[in-house]
Short mmCIF file of C-alpha atoms in Angstrom, two decimals:
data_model
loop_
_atom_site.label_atom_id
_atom_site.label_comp_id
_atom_site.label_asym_id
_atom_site.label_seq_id
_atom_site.Cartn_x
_atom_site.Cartn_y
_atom_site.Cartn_z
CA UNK E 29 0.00 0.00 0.00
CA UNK E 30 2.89 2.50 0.82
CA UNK E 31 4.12 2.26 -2.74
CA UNK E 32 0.46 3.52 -4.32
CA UNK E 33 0.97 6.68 -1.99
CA UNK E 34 4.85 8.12 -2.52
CA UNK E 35 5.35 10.88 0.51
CA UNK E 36 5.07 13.48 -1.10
CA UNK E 37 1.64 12.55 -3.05
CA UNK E 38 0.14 11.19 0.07
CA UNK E 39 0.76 14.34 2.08
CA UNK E 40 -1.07 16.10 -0.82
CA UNK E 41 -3.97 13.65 -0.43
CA UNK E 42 -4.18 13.93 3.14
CA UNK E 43 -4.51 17.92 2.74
CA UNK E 44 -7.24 17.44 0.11
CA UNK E 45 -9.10 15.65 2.27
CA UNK E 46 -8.38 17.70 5.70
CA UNK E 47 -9.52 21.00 3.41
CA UNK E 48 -12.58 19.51 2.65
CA UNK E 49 -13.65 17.69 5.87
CA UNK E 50 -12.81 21.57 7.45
CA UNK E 51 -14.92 22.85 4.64
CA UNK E 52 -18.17 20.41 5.94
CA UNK E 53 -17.38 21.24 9.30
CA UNK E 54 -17.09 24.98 8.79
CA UNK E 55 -20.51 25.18 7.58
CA UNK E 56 -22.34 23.78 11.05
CA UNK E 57 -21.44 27.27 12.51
CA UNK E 58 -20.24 29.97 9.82
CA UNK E 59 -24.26 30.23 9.13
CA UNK E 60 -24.23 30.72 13.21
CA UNK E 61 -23.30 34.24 13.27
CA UNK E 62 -25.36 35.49 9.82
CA UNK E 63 -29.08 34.24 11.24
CA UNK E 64 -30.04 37.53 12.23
CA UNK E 65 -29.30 39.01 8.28
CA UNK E 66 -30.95 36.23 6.85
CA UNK E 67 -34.03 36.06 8.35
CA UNK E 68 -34.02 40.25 8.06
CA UNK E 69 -33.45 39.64 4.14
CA UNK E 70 -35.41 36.52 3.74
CA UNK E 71 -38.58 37.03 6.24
CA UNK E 72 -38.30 34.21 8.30
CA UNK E 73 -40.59 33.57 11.52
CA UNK E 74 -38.02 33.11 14.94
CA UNK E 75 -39.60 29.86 14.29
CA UNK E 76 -38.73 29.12 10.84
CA UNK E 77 -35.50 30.09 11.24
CA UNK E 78 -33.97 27.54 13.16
CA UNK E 79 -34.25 25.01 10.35
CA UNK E 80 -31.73 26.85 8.39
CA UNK E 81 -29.56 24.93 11.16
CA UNK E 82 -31.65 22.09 11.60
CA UNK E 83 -32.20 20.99 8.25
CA UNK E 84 -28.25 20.40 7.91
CA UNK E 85 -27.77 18.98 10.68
CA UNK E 86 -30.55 16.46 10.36
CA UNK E 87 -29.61 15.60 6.96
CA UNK E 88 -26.03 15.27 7.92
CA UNK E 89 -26.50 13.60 10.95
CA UNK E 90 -28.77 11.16 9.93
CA UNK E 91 -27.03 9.61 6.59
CA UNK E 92 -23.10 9.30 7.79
CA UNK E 93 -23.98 5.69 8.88
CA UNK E 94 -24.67 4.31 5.72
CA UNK E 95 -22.45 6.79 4.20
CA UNK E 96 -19.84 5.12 5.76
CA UNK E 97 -20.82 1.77 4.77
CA UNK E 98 -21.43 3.18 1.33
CA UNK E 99 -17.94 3.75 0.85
CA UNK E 100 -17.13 0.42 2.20
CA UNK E 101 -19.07 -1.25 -0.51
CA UNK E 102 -18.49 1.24 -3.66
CA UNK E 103 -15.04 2.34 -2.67
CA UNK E 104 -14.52 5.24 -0.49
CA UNK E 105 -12.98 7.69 -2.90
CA UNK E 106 -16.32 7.42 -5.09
CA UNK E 107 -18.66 8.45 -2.50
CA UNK E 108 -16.30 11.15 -1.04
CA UNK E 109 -15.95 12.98 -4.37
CA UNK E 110 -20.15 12.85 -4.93
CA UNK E 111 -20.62 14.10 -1.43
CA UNK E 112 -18.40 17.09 -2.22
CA UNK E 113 -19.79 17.55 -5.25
CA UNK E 114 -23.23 17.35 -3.86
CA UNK E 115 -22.28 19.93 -1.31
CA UNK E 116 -20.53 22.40 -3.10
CA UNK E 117 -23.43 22.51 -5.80
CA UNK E 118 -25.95 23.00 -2.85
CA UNK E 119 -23.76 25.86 -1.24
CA UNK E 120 -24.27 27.39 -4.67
CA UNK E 121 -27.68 27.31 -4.06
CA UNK E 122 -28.06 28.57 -1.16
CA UNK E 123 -25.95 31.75 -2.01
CA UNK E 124 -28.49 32.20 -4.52
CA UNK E 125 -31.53 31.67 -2.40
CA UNK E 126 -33.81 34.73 -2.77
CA UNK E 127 -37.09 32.81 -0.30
CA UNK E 128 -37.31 30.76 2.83
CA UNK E 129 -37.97 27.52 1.23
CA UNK E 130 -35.06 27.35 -0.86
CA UNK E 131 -32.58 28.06 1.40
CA UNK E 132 -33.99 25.35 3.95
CA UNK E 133 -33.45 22.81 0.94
CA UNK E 134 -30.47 23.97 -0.14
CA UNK E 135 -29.44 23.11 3.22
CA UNK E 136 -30.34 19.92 3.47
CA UNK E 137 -28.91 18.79 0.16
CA UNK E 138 -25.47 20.32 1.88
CA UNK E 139 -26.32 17.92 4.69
CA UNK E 140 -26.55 15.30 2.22
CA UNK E 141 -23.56 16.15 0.15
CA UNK E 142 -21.15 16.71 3.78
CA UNK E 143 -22.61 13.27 5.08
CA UNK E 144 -21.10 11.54 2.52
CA UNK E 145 -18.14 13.63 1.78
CA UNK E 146 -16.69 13.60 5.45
CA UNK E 147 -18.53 10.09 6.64
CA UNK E 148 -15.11 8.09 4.83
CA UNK E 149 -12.63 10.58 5.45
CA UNK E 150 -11.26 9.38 8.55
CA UNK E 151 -11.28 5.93 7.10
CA UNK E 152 -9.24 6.62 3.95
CA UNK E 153 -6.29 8.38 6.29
CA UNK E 154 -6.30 5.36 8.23
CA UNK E 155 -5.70 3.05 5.25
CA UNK E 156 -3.72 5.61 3.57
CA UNK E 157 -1.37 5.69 6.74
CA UNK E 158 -0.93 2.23 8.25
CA UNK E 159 2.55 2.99 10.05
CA UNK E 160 1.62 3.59 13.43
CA UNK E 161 3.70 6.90 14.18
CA UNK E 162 2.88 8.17 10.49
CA UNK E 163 -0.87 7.63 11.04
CA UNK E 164 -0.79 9.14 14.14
CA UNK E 165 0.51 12.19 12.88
CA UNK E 166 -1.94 12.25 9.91
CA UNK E 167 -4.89 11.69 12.33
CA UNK E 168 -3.65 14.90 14.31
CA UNK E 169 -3.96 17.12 11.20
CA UNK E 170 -7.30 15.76 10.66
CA UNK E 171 -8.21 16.33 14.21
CA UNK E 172 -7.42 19.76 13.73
CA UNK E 173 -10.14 20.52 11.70
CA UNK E 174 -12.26 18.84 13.44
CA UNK E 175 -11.63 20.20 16.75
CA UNK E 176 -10.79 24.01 14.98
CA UNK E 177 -13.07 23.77 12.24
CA UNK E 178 -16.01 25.52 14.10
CA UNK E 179 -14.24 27.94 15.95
CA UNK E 180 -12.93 29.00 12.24
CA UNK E 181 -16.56 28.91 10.98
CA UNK E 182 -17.74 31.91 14.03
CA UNK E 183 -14.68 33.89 12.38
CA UNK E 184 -15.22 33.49 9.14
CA UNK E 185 -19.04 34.15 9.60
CA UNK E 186 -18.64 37.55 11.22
CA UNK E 187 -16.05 38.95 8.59
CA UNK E 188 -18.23 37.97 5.63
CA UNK E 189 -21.46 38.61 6.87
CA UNK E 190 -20.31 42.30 7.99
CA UNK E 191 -18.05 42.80 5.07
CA UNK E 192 -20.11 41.31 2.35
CA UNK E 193 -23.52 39.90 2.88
CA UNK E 194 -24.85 36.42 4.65
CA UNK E 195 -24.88 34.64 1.13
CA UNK E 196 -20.63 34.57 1.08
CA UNK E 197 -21.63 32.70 3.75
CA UNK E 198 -21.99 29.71 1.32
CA UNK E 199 -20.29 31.57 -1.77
CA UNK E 200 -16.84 30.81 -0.16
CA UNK E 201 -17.68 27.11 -0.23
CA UNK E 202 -17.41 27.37 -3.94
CA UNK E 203 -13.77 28.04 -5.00
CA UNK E 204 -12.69 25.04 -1.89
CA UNK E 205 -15.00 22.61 -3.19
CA UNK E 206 -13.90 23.03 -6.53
CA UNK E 207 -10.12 22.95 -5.57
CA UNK E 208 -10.72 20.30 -3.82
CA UNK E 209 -12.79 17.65 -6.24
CA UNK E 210 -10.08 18.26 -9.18
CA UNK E 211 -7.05 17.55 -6.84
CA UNK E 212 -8.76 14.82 -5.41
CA UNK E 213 -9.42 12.93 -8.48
CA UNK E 214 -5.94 13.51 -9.43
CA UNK E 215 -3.91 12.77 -6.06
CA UNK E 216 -6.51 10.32 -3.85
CA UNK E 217 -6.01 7.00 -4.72
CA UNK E 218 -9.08 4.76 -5.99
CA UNK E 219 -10.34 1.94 -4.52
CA UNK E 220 -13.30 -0.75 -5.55
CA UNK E 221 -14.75 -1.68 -1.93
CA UNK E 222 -16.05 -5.23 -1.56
CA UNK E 223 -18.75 -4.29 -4.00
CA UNK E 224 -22.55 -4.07 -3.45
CA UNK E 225 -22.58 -8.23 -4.05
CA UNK E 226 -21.71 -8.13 -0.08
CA UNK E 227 -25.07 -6.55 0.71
CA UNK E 228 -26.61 -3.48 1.96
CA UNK E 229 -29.22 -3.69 4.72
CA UNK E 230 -31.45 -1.22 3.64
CA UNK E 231 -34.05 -2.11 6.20
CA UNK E 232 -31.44 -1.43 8.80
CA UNK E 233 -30.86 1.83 6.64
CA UNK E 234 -34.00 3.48 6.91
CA UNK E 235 -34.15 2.95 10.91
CA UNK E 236 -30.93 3.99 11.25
CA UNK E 237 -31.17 6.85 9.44
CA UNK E 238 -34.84 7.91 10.11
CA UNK E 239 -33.68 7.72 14.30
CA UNK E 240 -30.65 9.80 14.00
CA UNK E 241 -32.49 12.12 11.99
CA UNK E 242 -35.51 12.35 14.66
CA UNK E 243 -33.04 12.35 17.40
CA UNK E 244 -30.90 15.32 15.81
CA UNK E 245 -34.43 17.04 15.30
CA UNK E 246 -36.04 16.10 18.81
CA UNK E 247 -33.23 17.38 20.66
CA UNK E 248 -32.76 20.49 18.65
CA UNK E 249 -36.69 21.64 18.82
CA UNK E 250 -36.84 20.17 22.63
CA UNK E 251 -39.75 17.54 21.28
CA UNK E 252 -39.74 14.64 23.69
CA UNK E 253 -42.45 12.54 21.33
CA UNK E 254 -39.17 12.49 18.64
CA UNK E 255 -36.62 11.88 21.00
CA UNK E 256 -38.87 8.79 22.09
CA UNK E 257 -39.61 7.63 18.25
CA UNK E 258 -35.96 7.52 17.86
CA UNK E 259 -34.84 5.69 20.63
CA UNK E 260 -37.37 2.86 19.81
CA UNK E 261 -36.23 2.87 16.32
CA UNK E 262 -32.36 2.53 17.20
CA UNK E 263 -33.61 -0.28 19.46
CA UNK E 264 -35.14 -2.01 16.58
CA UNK E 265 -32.05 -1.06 14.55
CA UNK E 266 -29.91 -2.68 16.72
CA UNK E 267 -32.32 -5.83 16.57
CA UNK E 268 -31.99 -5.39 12.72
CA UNK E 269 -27.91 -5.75 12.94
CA UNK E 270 -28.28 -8.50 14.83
CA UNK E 271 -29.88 -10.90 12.71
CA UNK E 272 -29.29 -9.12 9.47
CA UNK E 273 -26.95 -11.52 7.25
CA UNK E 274 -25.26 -7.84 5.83
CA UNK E 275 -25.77 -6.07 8.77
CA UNK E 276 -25.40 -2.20 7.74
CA UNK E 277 -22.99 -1.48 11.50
CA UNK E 278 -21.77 -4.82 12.20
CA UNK E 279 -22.33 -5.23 16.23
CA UNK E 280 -19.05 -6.79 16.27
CA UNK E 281 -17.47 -3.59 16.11
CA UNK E 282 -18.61 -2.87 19.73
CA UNK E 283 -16.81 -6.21 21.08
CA UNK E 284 -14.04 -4.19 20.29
CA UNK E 285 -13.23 -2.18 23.34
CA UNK E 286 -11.77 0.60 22.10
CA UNK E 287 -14.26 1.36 19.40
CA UNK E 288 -17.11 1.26 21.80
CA UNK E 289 -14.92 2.81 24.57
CA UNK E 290 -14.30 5.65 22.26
CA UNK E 291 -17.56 6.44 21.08
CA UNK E 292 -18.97 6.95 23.79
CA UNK E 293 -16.30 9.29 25.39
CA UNK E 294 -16.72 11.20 22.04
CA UNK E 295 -20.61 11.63 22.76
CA UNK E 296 -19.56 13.13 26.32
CA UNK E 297 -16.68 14.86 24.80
CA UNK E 298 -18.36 16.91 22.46
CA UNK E 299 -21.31 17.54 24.25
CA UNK E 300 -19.43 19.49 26.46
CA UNK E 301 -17.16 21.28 24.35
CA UNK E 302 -19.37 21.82 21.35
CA UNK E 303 -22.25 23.23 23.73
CA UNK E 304 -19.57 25.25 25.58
CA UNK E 305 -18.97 27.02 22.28
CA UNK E 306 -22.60 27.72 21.89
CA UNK E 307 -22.91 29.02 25.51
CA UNK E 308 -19.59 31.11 24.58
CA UNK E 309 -20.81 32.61 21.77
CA UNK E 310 -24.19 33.76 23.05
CA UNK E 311 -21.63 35.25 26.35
CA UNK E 312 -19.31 37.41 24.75
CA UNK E 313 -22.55 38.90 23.02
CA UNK E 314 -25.03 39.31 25.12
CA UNK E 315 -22.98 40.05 28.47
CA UNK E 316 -19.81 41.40 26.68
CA UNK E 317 -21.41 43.50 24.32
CA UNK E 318 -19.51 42.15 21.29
CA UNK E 319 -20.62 42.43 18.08
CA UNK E 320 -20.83 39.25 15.33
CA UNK E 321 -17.20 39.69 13.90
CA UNK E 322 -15.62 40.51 17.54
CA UNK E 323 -17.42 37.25 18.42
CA UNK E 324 -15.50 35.23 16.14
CA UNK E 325 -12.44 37.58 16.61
CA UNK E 326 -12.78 36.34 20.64
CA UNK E 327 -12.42 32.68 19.97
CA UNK E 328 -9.40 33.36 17.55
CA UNK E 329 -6.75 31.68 20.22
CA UNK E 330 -8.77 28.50 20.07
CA UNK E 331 -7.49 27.45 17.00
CA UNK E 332 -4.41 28.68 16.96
CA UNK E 333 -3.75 26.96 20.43
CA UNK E 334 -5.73 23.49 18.82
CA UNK E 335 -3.31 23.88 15.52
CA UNK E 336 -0.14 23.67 17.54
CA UNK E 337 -1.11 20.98 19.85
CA UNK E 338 -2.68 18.55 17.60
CA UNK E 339 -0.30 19.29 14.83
CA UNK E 340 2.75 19.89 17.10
CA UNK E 341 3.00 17.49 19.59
CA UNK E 342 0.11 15.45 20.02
CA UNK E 343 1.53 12.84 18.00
CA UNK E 344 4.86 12.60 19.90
CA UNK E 345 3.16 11.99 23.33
CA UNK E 346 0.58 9.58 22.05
CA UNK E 347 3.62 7.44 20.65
CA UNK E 348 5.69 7.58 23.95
CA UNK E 349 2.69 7.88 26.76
CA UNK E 350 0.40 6.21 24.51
CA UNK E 351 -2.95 7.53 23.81
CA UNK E 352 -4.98 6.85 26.58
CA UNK E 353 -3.21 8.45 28.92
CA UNK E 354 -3.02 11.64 26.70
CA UNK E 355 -6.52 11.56 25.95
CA UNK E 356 -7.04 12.05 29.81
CA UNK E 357 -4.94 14.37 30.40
CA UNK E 358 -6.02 16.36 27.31
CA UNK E 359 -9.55 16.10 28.74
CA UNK E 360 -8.36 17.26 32.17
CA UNK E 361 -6.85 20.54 30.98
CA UNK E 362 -10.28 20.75 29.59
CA UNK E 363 -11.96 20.01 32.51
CA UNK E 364 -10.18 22.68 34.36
CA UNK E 365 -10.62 25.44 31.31
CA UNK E 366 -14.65 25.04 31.99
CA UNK E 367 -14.21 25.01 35.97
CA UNK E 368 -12.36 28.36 35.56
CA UNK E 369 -15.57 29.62 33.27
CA UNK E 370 -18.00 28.76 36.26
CA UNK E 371 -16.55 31.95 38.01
CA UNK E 372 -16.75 34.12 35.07
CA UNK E 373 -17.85 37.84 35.84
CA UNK E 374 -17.14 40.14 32.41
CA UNK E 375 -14.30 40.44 31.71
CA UNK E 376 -12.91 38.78 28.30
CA UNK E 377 -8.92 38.91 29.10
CA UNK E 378 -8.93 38.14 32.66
CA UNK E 379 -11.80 35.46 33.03
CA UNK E 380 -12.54 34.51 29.42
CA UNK E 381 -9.06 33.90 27.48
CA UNK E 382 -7.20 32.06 29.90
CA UNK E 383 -9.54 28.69 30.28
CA UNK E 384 -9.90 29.34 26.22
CA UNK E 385 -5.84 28.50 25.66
CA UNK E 386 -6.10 26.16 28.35
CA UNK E 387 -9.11 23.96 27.06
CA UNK E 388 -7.30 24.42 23.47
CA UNK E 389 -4.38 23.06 24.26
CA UNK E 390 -6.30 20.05 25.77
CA UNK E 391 -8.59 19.46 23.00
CA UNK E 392 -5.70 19.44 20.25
CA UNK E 393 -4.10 17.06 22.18
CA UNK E 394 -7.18 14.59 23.72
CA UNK E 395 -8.91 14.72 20.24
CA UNK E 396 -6.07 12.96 18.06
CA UNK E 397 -5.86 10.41 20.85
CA UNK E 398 -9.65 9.44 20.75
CA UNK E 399 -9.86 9.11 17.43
CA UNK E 400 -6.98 7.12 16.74
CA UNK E 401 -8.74 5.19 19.56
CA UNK E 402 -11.65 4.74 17.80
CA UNK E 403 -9.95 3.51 14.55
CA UNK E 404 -6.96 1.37 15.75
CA UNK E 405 -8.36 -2.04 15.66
CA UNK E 406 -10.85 -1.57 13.38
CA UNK E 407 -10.70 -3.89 10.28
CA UNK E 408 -9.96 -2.74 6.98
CA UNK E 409 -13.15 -3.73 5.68
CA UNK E 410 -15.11 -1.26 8.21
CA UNK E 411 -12.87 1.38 8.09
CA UNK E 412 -15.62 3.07 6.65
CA UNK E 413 -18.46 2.47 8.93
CA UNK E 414 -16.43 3.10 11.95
CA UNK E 415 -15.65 6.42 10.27
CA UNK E 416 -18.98 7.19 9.37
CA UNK E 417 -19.88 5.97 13.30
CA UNK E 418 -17.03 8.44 14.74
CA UNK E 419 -18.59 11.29 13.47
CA UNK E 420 -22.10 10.53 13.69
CA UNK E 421 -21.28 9.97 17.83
CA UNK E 422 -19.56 13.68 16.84
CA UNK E 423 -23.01 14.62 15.75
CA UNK E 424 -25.23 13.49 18.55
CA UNK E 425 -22.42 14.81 20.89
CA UNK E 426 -22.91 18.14 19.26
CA UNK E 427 -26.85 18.06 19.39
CA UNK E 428 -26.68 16.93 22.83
CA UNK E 429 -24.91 19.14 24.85
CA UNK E 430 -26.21 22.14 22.83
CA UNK E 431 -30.08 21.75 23.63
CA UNK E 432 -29.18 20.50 27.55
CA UNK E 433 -26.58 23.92 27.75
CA UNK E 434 -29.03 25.83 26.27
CA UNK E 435 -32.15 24.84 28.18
CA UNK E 436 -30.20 25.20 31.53
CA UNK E 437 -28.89 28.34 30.83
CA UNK E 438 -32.29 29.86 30.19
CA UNK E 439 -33.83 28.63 33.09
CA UNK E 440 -31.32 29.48 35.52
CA UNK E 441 -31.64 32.85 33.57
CA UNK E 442 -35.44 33.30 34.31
CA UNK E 443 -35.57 32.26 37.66
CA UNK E 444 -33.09 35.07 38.59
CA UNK E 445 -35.25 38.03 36.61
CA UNK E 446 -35.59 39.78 39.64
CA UNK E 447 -31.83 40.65 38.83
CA UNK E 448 -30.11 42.66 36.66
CA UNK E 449 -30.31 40.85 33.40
CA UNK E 450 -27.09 40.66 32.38
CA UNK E 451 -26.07 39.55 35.65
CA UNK E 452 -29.20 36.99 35.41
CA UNK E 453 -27.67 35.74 31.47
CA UNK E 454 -24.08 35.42 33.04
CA UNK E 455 -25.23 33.48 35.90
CA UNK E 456 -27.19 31.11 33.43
CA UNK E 457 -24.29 31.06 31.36
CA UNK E 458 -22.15 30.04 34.31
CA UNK E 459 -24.29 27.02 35.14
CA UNK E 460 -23.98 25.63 31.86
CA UNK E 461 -20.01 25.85 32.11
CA UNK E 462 -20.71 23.77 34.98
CA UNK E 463 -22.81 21.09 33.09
CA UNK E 464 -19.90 21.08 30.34
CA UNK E 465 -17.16 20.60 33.04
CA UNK E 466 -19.33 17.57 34.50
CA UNK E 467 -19.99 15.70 30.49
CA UNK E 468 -15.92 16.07 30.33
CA UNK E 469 -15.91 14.39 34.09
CA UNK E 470 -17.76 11.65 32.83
CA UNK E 471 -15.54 10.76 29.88
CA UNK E 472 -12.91 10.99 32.00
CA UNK E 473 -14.62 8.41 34.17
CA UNK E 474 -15.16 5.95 31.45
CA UNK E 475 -12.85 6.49 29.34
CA UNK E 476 -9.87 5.42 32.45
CA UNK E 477 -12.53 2.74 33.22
CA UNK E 478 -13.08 1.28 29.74
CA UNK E 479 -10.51 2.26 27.49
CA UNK E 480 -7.01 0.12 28.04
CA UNK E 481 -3.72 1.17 28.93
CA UNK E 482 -2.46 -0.25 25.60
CA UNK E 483 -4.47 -0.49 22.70
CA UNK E 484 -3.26 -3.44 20.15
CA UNK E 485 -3.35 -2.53 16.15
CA UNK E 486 -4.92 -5.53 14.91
CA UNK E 487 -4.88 -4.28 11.41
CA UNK E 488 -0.94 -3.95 10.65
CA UNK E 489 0.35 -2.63 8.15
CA UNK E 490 0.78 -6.08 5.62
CA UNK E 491 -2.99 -6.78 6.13
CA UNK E 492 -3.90 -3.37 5.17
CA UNK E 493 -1.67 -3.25 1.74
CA UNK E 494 -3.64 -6.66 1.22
CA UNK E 495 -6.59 -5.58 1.91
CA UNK E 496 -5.99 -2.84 -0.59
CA UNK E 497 -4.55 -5.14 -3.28
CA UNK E 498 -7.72 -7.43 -3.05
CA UNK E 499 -9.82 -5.03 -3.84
#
């Protein structure tokens, strides 16, 4: 396998695909900051506009499953390059959108497209890179934008929105996704899968993907009756798997500790720091004063502190302390970032910037260790399920711990209106730090209880070139 991917090309293949997973990810918050112009310019209800979030995230969310699989079956690189076609063509769209409606599908087609674009990237690096100190390295880069990829997006959002208009917004997608699709088909190296002769459960399909898609929804519109529809159809999925003679997420992943170790520390993981960002955001603005492109200015150290972590060091300590042990210590830094926050009172230099470095220099290096975690003794043959089941874990992470930090924030807020409301918002905004601190506990928690202090590669690297060759 080494000899299909010289040094030099593979490094270029690796930053295809890094620029266009950051590309997918950048789009779950650069819309964040531009709401307020677009339902101004559009006429959206308060109600109405939420689904220009939801409808991405439910679309995207709710195919990476059998995305993943997809990949397994057609070959990754095909399904990668219609995803970011698919996406890129729908960004167009929405930059064009002059109603309501057509942005909201616009924006599910993106869903669509960065479901399938970014469900098998994680699993082509890991083939692409089977020496263990060379994968770990790649898997930091990708981590990167991952972990930066939304703080980049608030940024990005505020300059274009105030300098331009909301629809760069999605016009900047273009010239990256068509960068990215021509040097991909040039530099990322094909692959056949096992073919579609293997199977696809498409029974297990549909309740996989109609579940996440109800969960993403229930959880972002607080509806209990779709949180409860989708927990009864992932039990019946997992019933599905079980007796399915193609089974779309084989359940023999999960006898692996590690995968199912990692997964679920990613669920806890995220919730907390993706819902901290939310709570951050809505902070700096309403108690701080700060303005949509000061917003995104604010959180500027977070990936600049994530970038030289993750692609400094993080894969130097994970090879000498291994990765477990940096994962929890990554997540502790963390841990202590959001304790910091639970005494925050105005001030963005003193109280605000120092738990920002520290928590990004914890998350650059605990976020390369998990997910080499997640993939290290994961079969060739499911590398891309198990990347498509990395991020969708990502996903319900996200969802998560933004509707629970949200809806505690509020109320804390309105049972204190007696107060001064700013001092009422910070002390809501305070609990929720709390809340974030205590999701990081718990993956702390597990992840020392569950996740071993040595984690065996049981793909090496002579049964991945195989694996490559057969196919």
């Amino acid at each position: 396998m080494a000899e299909n991917h010289p040094t030099r090309s593979r490094g270029l293949a690796l930053a295809v695909l890094c620029a266009a997973s950051l590309m997918v990810v950048l789009d779950s918050s650069i819309v964040a900051v531009a709401l307020p112009a677009v339902q101004a310019d559009l006429g959206f209800t308060p109600a109405g506009l939420s689904w220009v979030v939801t409808a991405y995230l439910v679309a995207f969310g709710g195919l990476l499953l059998i995305s993943g699989r997809l990949g397994d079956l057609i070959g990754r690189r095909r399904v990668f390059l219609g995803g970011l076609a698919l996406f890129t063509a729908a960004s167009l769209l929405a930059g064009l959108a002059s109603d309501a409606g057509v942005l909201v599908v616009a924006r599910f087609a993106q869903g669509v497209g960065g479901a399938l674009a970014s469900a098998v990237v994680l699993g082509m690096i890991v083939t692409m890179y089977p020496e263990p100190r060379a994968r770990a390295k790649a898997i930091g880069v990708y981590s990167f934008t991952q972990a930066a990829g939304a703080s980049i997006g608030l940024i990005a959002g505020g300059a274009l929105t105030q300098a331009l208009s909301w629809h760069w917004t999605f016009y900047v997608n273009l010239p990256i996704g068509v960068a990215a699709l021509l040097l991909a088909v040039r530099v990322v190296s094909a692959d056949r899968g096992t073919g579609l002769r293997a199977g696809l459960d498409v029974v297990g399909a549909v309740l996989v993907t109609a579940a996440v898609m109800l969960g993403v929804y229930g959880i972002s519109v607080a509806s209990r009756g779709a949180v409860a529809a989708a927990v009864v159809l992932l039990v019946a999925f997992a019933v599905r798997q079980a007796k399915a003679r193609t089974p779309l997420l084989p359940l023999r992943l999960f006898r692996i500790r590690a995968v199912a170790g990692a997964n679920v520390v990613m669920v806890l993981m995220v919730a907390g720091m993706l819902g901290f960002q939310f709570v951050t955001a809505l902070y700096l603005q309403q108690v701080l004063g700060l303005d949509a492109l000061w917003t995104g200015v604010a959180f500027l150290p977070v990936p600049l502190v994530i970038a030289v972590a993750s692609l400094g060091f993080a894969d130097k300590l994970a090879t000498r302390f291994g990765p477990r042990t940096v994962l929890l210590s990554g997540l502790g830094l963390v841990i202590a970032g959001l304790l910091l926050l639970t005494r925050v009172s105005g001030s963005y230099f003193a109280d605000v910037l120092p738990p920002l470095l520290l928590m990004g220099l914890g998350a650059g290096a605990a976020i390369p260790a998990l997910m080499g975690l997640a993939m290290a003794d994961v079969p060739a043959a499911d590398a891309g399920v198990a990347s498509g089941l990395v991020t969708t874990t990502q996903q319900v992470g996200a969802a998560v711990g933004t509707a629970v930090l949200a809806a505690a924030a509020a109320a804390r807020t309105e049972s204190l209106g007696s107060l001064d409301h700013r001092e009422a918002l910070a002390a809501g905004f305070r609990l929720a730090y709390g809340i974030s601190a205590s999701f990081l506990i718990a993956a702390v928690a597990l992840g020392g209880l569950v996740l071993g202090r040595r984690t065996r590669r049981a793909t090496t690297a002579p049964e991945v070139c195989a694996a490559g060759q057969a196919r």
